Amino acid sequence: MREDDAPEARQEPRGARRAGGGGSRLDRWVDAYAQRTRGMTASEIRALFAVASRPEVVSLAGGMPFLSALPLDVVGEALARLVAERGTVALQYGSGQGDPDLREKIIDVMAPQQVNAHPDDVVVTTGSQQALDLVTRIFVDPGDVVLAEAPSYVGALGVFRAYQADVVHVPLDDDGLVPEALEAALERLAAAGRRVKLLYTVPNHHNPAGVTLSAERRPRIVEIARRYRVLVLEDDPYGLLGFDGDPLPSLHSRDPESVVYLGSFSKTFAPGFRVGWAVAPHAVREKLVLASEAAILCPSAFSQLAVATYLEDHDWKHQVGVFRDLYRERAGATLDALADMVPTARWTTPHGGFYVWVTLPDGLDATAMLPRAVTERVAYVPGTAFYADGHGRQSLRLSYCYPTSDRIREGIRRLATVIEAETELLTTFGPAGRPRPSGASHPGLASPGPDLT
């Protein structure tokens, strides 16, 4: 019998033992994975979806836009016309940088934020999440530092973790990223010989904190980053969704050579098309295109032409106004319900976007409290999802974009009963001795994140 016919050879794939461990009973390839996979963990939000999608659960967790407000008949007719008239183009391969017509329309979409760019500066991506991945891929080596707000968008933290970046958080307050804290962090890291590559920020209607970077702070943030030679990654999916007035000028408008601006149609049109973009300095743009071609060859031509057709044939600005009015009403319902039913908590006051950040009374743990909340048929996202360092246990994110105002009020009523029960347990047993809900992980109360109220 030949050696490669032996039972052992047939059962053990090549490469399974290359790292010398022989795998495990659960995953025979565990010793063959790249080192960077060790930091990959499931998003706490994604883990909630199976529960939160049940009809009996009021989900205040996911940031899903309310697509029922779209004129779906108009969208359907436009898509049918696109296939009938331009199907051979829409269903074919396209440019790695993105459709030129769509890139021209993106310039108009960014005009309210004063992003002054040429269509050649735009790289179309598969959602702004891919743009985040591409920028991180071309700038970050393992061990490099990425500065991010505290708290920060969970999807960005996942990308930085996947590329083995060291995320250092910088505090927020009601006016957004704190310039003095940013400069202090950069000074401290420079003194330690650490290399800071990126400053990641969501300046408008922040996810998850709901705050907006003030006009006064914007030039200071850009100046500090420029002085320390740190590229600013400005993520702006919610900029057009302010409840009152025009958007503030983008960070990009202050210094286009120091800022990469990311945008998306997921919040102002529909996430299912997965169309986002990046605006970058010329040399960076070229590397983004090369990295995108290596990853996906080209973004979906059909999705791009569908979005371009929508922007051409439909009054998209009016539609954005419809969304703004809808979310303004639901944000108001959220804040009123919190004031009426959870007066012992603290929360931010959003002026746009999808989210409210809630800080629980002292001693309560939003992560440990979640199983009880799900039992009471309400879901939220614990604050720990938005930190790279384990902070945020006293906080949680509520999303008001998808449920109706009545459902929001009912969800917060259920949440209030959970908080009341947890407070009673805390009063009876104390922070160390009180029983934990079944299945809750409680390695000990971490110090809470920064006060955002």
XYZ file of C-alpha atoms in Angstrom:
453
model
C 0.000 0.000 0.000
C 1.327 3.425 -0.945
C 2.079 5.878 1.864
C -0.508 8.371 0.662
C -3.178 5.649 0.758
C -2.741 5.119 4.492
C -5.800 5.939 6.605
C -3.855 8.643 8.460
C -3.023 10.418 5.214
C -6.615 10.335 4.023
C -7.973 11.695 7.306
C -5.529 14.570 7.876
C -5.552 17.319 5.189
C -2.234 18.793 4.177
C -1.435 21.878 6.187
C -3.545 20.889 9.163
C -0.434 20.149 11.250
C 1.907 22.729 9.819
C 1.806 24.826 12.985
C 2.741 21.770 14.983
C -0.376 21.396 17.098
C -2.586 19.033 15.132
C -5.753 21.105 15.470
C -8.560 20.344 17.888
C -11.654 18.175 17.989
C -13.827 21.211 17.140
C -11.652 22.653 14.356
C -8.957 20.558 12.704
C -7.509 23.724 11.083
C -7.058 25.712 14.275
C -3.249 25.610 14.048
C -3.187 26.647 10.396
C -5.013 29.959 10.656
C -3.128 33.215 10.162
C -2.181 34.949 13.375
C -4.466 37.901 12.617
C -7.564 35.691 12.933
C -7.000 35.373 16.674
C -8.516 38.805 17.194
C -11.657 38.070 15.211
C -14.782 37.901 17.343
C -18.478 37.981 16.559
C -20.161 41.371 16.767
C -22.432 41.696 19.799
C -24.996 43.312 17.511
C -24.981 40.443 15.024
C -25.325 37.978 17.881
C -28.482 39.799 18.962
C -30.210 39.704 15.583
C -31.642 36.198 15.932
C -33.399 37.223 19.133
C -34.200 40.814 18.212
C -35.898 39.807 14.957
C -38.651 37.902 16.782
C -41.954 39.782 16.422
C -42.675 39.704 20.151
C -39.359 41.469 20.932
C -39.126 45.250 20.721
C -35.716 45.714 19.148
C -33.967 48.923 20.084
C -30.706 47.290 19.007
C -30.050 47.315 15.258
C -29.544 50.495 13.231
C -31.773 49.489 10.327
C -33.276 52.332 8.277
C -37.056 52.381 7.968
C -37.337 51.276 4.341
C -41.139 51.299 4.364
C -40.823 55.075 4.022
C -39.275 54.614 0.569
C -41.525 54.831 -2.516
C -40.924 51.172 -3.309
C -43.176 51.281 -6.376
C -41.015 54.040 -7.863
C -37.845 52.142 -6.992
C -39.258 48.955 -8.551
C -40.176 50.721 -11.777
C -36.735 52.294 -11.988
C -35.027 48.930 -11.540
C -37.217 47.302 -14.191
C -36.436 50.118 -16.592
C -32.728 49.833 -15.824
C -32.650 46.137 -16.705
C -34.764 46.633 -19.831
C -32.788 49.570 -21.191
C -29.255 49.067 -19.823
C -29.197 45.470 -18.687
C -26.109 44.495 -20.647
C -24.153 47.225 -18.861
C -25.753 46.867 -15.426
C -25.147 43.114 -15.319
C -21.573 43.256 -16.635
C -18.210 43.818 -14.956
C -17.412 47.459 -14.266
C -14.588 49.780 -13.303
C -12.593 49.083 -10.168
C -12.959 52.735 -9.163
C -16.697 52.827 -9.765
C -19.136 54.074 -12.400
C -18.154 57.591 -13.596
C -21.773 58.797 -13.700
C -22.402 57.714 -10.128
C -19.166 59.343 -8.985
C -20.358 62.631 -10.474
C -23.658 62.328 -8.617
C -21.826 61.564 -5.374
C -20.180 64.976 -5.655
C -23.662 66.534 -5.549
C -24.676 64.352 -2.595
C -21.666 65.596 -0.609
C -22.217 69.270 -1.405
C -24.172 70.055 1.807
C -21.185 68.848 3.856
C -18.884 71.034 1.718
C -16.776 68.117 0.532
C -15.069 69.813 -2.396
C -13.789 67.073 -4.666
C -13.588 65.951 -8.278
C -15.265 62.726 -9.452
C -11.776 61.316 -10.016
C -11.151 61.612 -6.260
C -14.045 59.239 -5.493
C -13.676 55.468 -5.109
C -16.975 53.560 -5.021
C -16.987 50.673 -2.548
C -19.245 47.869 -1.391
C -20.739 49.921 1.402
C -18.617 52.267 3.472
C -17.620 49.207 5.523
C -15.409 48.083 2.638
C -13.933 51.570 2.456
C -13.029 51.267 6.146
C -11.365 47.940 5.446
C -9.425 49.247 2.445
C -8.076 52.328 4.214
C -6.999 50.217 7.180
C -5.414 47.632 4.904
C -3.216 50.126 3.081
C -2.126 52.069 6.180
C -2.008 49.797 9.227
C 0.703 47.295 10.069
C 0.302 44.978 13.081
C 0.948 46.944 16.245
C 0.255 50.367 14.729
C -2.031 52.617 16.737
C -5.467 53.732 15.579
C -7.127 56.455 17.632
C -10.898 56.109 17.922
C -13.566 57.878 19.909
C -14.783 56.332 23.139
C -17.260 54.795 22.419
C -16.796 54.007 18.726
C -18.580 52.264 15.860
C -18.438 48.511 16.395
C -17.852 47.739 12.695
C -14.765 49.924 12.637
C -13.391 48.292 15.766
C -13.812 44.905 14.097
C -11.794 46.058 11.088
C -9.003 47.497 13.221
C -8.889 44.304 15.268
C -8.691 42.178 12.112
C -5.597 44.097 10.953
C -4.023 43.791 14.415
C -4.095 47.497 15.168
C -3.808 48.742 18.725
C -6.936 50.867 19.280
C -6.512 53.742 21.725
C -9.733 55.485 22.713
C -10.132 59.261 23.029
C -13.055 60.632 25.074
C -16.236 62.192 23.699
C -18.589 64.623 25.352
C -21.793 66.342 24.216
C -19.792 68.357 21.659
C -18.036 65.329 20.194
C -14.359 64.384 20.242
C -12.463 66.383 22.865
C -9.479 68.184 21.225
C -7.470 68.456 24.437
C -7.829 64.731 25.059
C -6.795 63.996 21.468
C -3.639 66.083 21.773
C -2.794 64.560 25.145
C -3.152 61.044 23.703
C -0.921 61.889 20.747
C 1.718 63.429 23.018
C 1.672 60.391 25.283
C 1.968 57.954 22.374
C 4.761 59.957 20.734
C 6.708 59.969 24.015
C 6.308 56.186 24.159
C 7.589 55.817 20.606
C 4.267 54.483 19.307
C 3.299 54.984 15.678
C -0.191 56.427 15.193
C -1.545 55.880 11.686
C -5.227 56.890 11.785
C -7.735 58.942 13.717
C -11.162 57.393 13.172
C -14.147 59.638 13.850
C -17.899 59.779 13.180
C -18.449 63.543 13.523
C -22.135 63.760 12.636
C -24.848 62.110 14.770
C -22.360 59.660 16.149
C -22.803 55.908 16.197
C -23.283 54.942 19.016
C -23.205 58.134 21.112
C -25.657 60.232 19.085
C -23.591 63.424 19.537
C -22.235 65.773 16.852
C -18.776 67.328 16.726
C -19.251 71.067 17.242
C -18.305 73.611 14.583
C -15.735 75.161 16.927
C -13.902 71.883 17.452
C -13.672 70.781 13.833
C -10.739 72.947 12.741
C -8.896 72.144 15.980
C -9.238 68.389 15.429
C -7.893 68.651 11.881
C -5.027 70.924 12.932
C -3.936 68.584 15.722
C -4.012 65.547 13.436
C -2.055 67.400 10.740
C 0.573 68.549 13.238
C 1.135 64.967 14.390
C 0.994 63.614 10.810
C -2.008 61.382 11.483
C -4.506 60.697 8.699
C -8.113 61.466 9.654
C -10.694 58.863 8.637
C -14.013 60.754 8.608
C -16.956 58.344 8.549
C -20.177 60.194 7.683
C -23.176 57.941 6.993
C -25.597 60.170 8.939
C -24.563 63.681 7.889
C -27.699 64.352 5.824
C -30.006 63.069 8.556
C -29.843 66.026 10.919
C -33.187 67.035 12.356
C -32.719 70.781 11.962
C -30.661 72.884 9.584
C -27.885 72.073 7.150
C -24.975 69.769 7.995
C -21.851 71.303 9.462
C -18.837 71.570 7.125
C -16.959 68.282 6.940
C -13.493 67.775 8.370
C -12.464 67.075 4.777
C -13.350 70.658 3.826
C -10.700 71.872 6.300
C -7.826 69.923 4.745
C -8.546 67.515 1.865
C -4.948 66.237 1.928
C -5.206 65.137 5.566
C -8.667 63.544 5.562
C -10.234 60.535 3.871
C -14.008 61.053 3.763
C -16.335 58.032 3.783
C -19.975 58.122 2.698
C -22.803 55.672 2.154
C -26.245 55.341 0.583
C -27.250 52.769 3.196
C -28.910 55.293 5.509
C -30.303 57.780 2.968
C -31.476 55.245 0.355
C -31.209 51.510 1.009
C -28.507 49.306 2.595
C -29.332 46.343 0.371
C -27.537 47.895 -2.590
C -24.294 48.058 -0.577
C -22.976 51.229 -2.216
C -20.576 53.480 -0.355
C -17.572 55.559 -1.287
C -14.304 57.118 -0.192
C -12.890 60.518 -1.140
C -9.122 60.511 -0.761
C -5.980 62.395 -1.776
C -4.725 61.351 -5.205
C -1.954 58.957 -4.111
C -4.174 57.351 -1.473
C -6.993 57.001 -3.984
C -4.745 55.039 -6.336
C -3.871 52.566 -3.592
C -7.532 52.258 -2.587
C -8.436 51.289 -6.154
C -5.660 48.685 -6.286
C -6.682 47.244 -2.927
C -10.333 47.133 -3.980
C -9.515 45.370 -7.242
C -7.478 42.803 -5.332
C -10.390 42.172 -2.959
C -13.489 42.223 -5.200
C -12.263 43.122 -8.728
C -15.007 45.744 -9.040
C -18.069 46.918 -7.101
C -21.473 45.780 -8.366
C -22.331 47.594 -11.580
C -26.019 46.824 -11.075
C -26.100 48.372 -7.596
C -24.222 51.438 -8.769
C -26.476 52.046 -11.770
C -29.548 51.420 -9.611
C -28.440 54.133 -7.186
C -27.508 56.478 -10.036
C -30.928 55.933 -11.629
C -32.653 56.657 -8.312
C -30.682 59.873 -7.860
C -31.444 60.930 -11.452
C -35.161 60.115 -11.588
C -36.345 60.638 -8.015
C -36.358 63.701 -5.764
C -33.832 62.174 -3.396
C -33.493 65.360 -1.351
C -37.204 65.279 -0.587
C -36.867 61.622 0.381
C -34.042 62.470 2.778
C -36.387 65.041 4.291
C -39.030 62.349 4.770
C -36.508 60.219 6.650
C -35.387 63.190 8.749
C -38.962 63.968 9.837
C -39.608 60.325 10.639
C -36.465 59.905 12.719
C -36.996 63.241 14.471
C -40.390 62.027 15.695
C -38.984 58.699 16.880
C -36.026 60.321 18.602
C -38.471 62.571 20.451
C -40.543 59.558 21.492
C -37.379 57.885 22.804
C -36.263 60.880 24.846
C -39.748 61.470 26.260
C -40.098 57.823 27.252
C -36.693 57.797 28.934
C -37.582 60.937 30.900
C -40.929 59.473 31.974
C -39.873 55.907 32.736
C -36.118 55.814 33.424
C -35.392 59.085 35.236
C -32.473 57.568 37.165
C -30.457 57.033 33.973
C -28.598 59.608 31.871
C -28.599 59.896 28.086
C -27.429 61.960 25.166
C -29.741 64.181 23.122
C -29.287 63.434 19.413
C -29.937 66.090 16.798
C -29.975 63.599 13.951
C -29.091 60.044 13.039
C -30.328 56.851 14.672
C -29.028 56.538 18.247
C -29.247 57.489 21.906
C -26.483 56.544 24.346
C -27.792 55.673 27.802
C -25.734 55.506 30.997
C -27.362 53.374 33.683
C -27.467 54.194 37.407
C -24.238 53.476 39.268
C -23.569 49.795 39.839
C -25.708 48.426 37.005
C -24.120 46.361 34.259
C -25.774 46.564 30.819
C -23.989 43.441 29.586
C -25.073 41.310 32.528
C -28.571 42.809 32.370
C -29.180 41.848 28.737
C -30.479 38.279 29.338
C -33.131 39.669 31.681
C -34.041 42.288 29.079
C -34.449 39.665 26.367
C -36.655 37.680 28.740
C -38.781 40.826 29.079
C -38.866 41.007 25.247
C -36.753 44.103 24.664
C -33.310 44.251 23.046
C -30.521 46.821 23.106
C -26.770 46.774 22.479
C -24.518 46.761 25.566
C -21.906 49.484 25.681
C -19.013 47.013 25.716
C -19.596 46.395 21.992
C -18.312 49.901 21.278
C -15.017 49.730 23.143
C -11.819 47.895 22.301
C -10.695 47.809 25.933
C -13.628 46.292 27.841
C -15.158 49.555 29.020
C -18.808 50.508 28.614
C -20.512 48.057 30.958
C -22.622 50.765 32.542
C -23.877 52.004 29.175
C -26.050 50.844 26.292
C -27.118 52.022 22.850
C -30.754 52.466 21.882
C -31.720 52.721 18.224
C -34.958 54.518 17.329
C -34.797 54.360 13.521
C -36.819 51.198 12.892
C -39.602 50.760 15.505
C -42.659 52.994 15.464
C -43.028 55.550 18.249
C -45.586 53.359 20.030
C -43.246 50.377 19.908
C -40.392 52.533 21.173
C -42.441 53.604 24.182
C -43.410 50.001 24.895
C -39.799 48.889 24.552
C -38.588 51.511 27.001
C -41.383 50.571 29.406
C -40.072 46.999 29.345
C -36.506 48.245 29.729
C -37.585 50.334 32.733
C -38.927 47.226 34.478
C -35.587 45.493 33.915
C -33.629 48.432 35.303
C -35.948 48.598 38.306
C -35.480 44.894 38.995
C -31.697 45.136 38.633
C -31.609 48.143 40.939
C -33.579 46.221 43.553
C -31.135 43.324 43.314
C -28.224 45.723 43.681
C -29.812 47.319 46.739
C -30.493 43.911 48.321
C -27.292 42.038 47.551
C -24.730 44.715 46.691
C -22.559 44.796 43.561
C -20.524 41.697 44.441
C -23.084 39.454 46.096
C -26.225 39.807 44.061
C -27.144 36.840 41.836
C -26.512 37.202 38.125
C -29.086 36.353 35.452
C -28.670 32.866 34.035
C -26.105 32.790 31.243
C -24.726 36.267 31.920
C -21.008 36.796 31.791
C -19.793 38.877 34.724
C -16.034 38.931 35.188
C -16.369 41.974 37.422
C -17.518 45.524 36.997
C -15.128 47.480 34.816
C -14.790 51.187 35.337
C -17.451 52.906 33.267
C -16.676 54.784 30.087
C -16.708 58.571 29.840
C -19.810 60.446 30.898
C -21.512 61.683 27.744
C -24.203 63.721 29.401
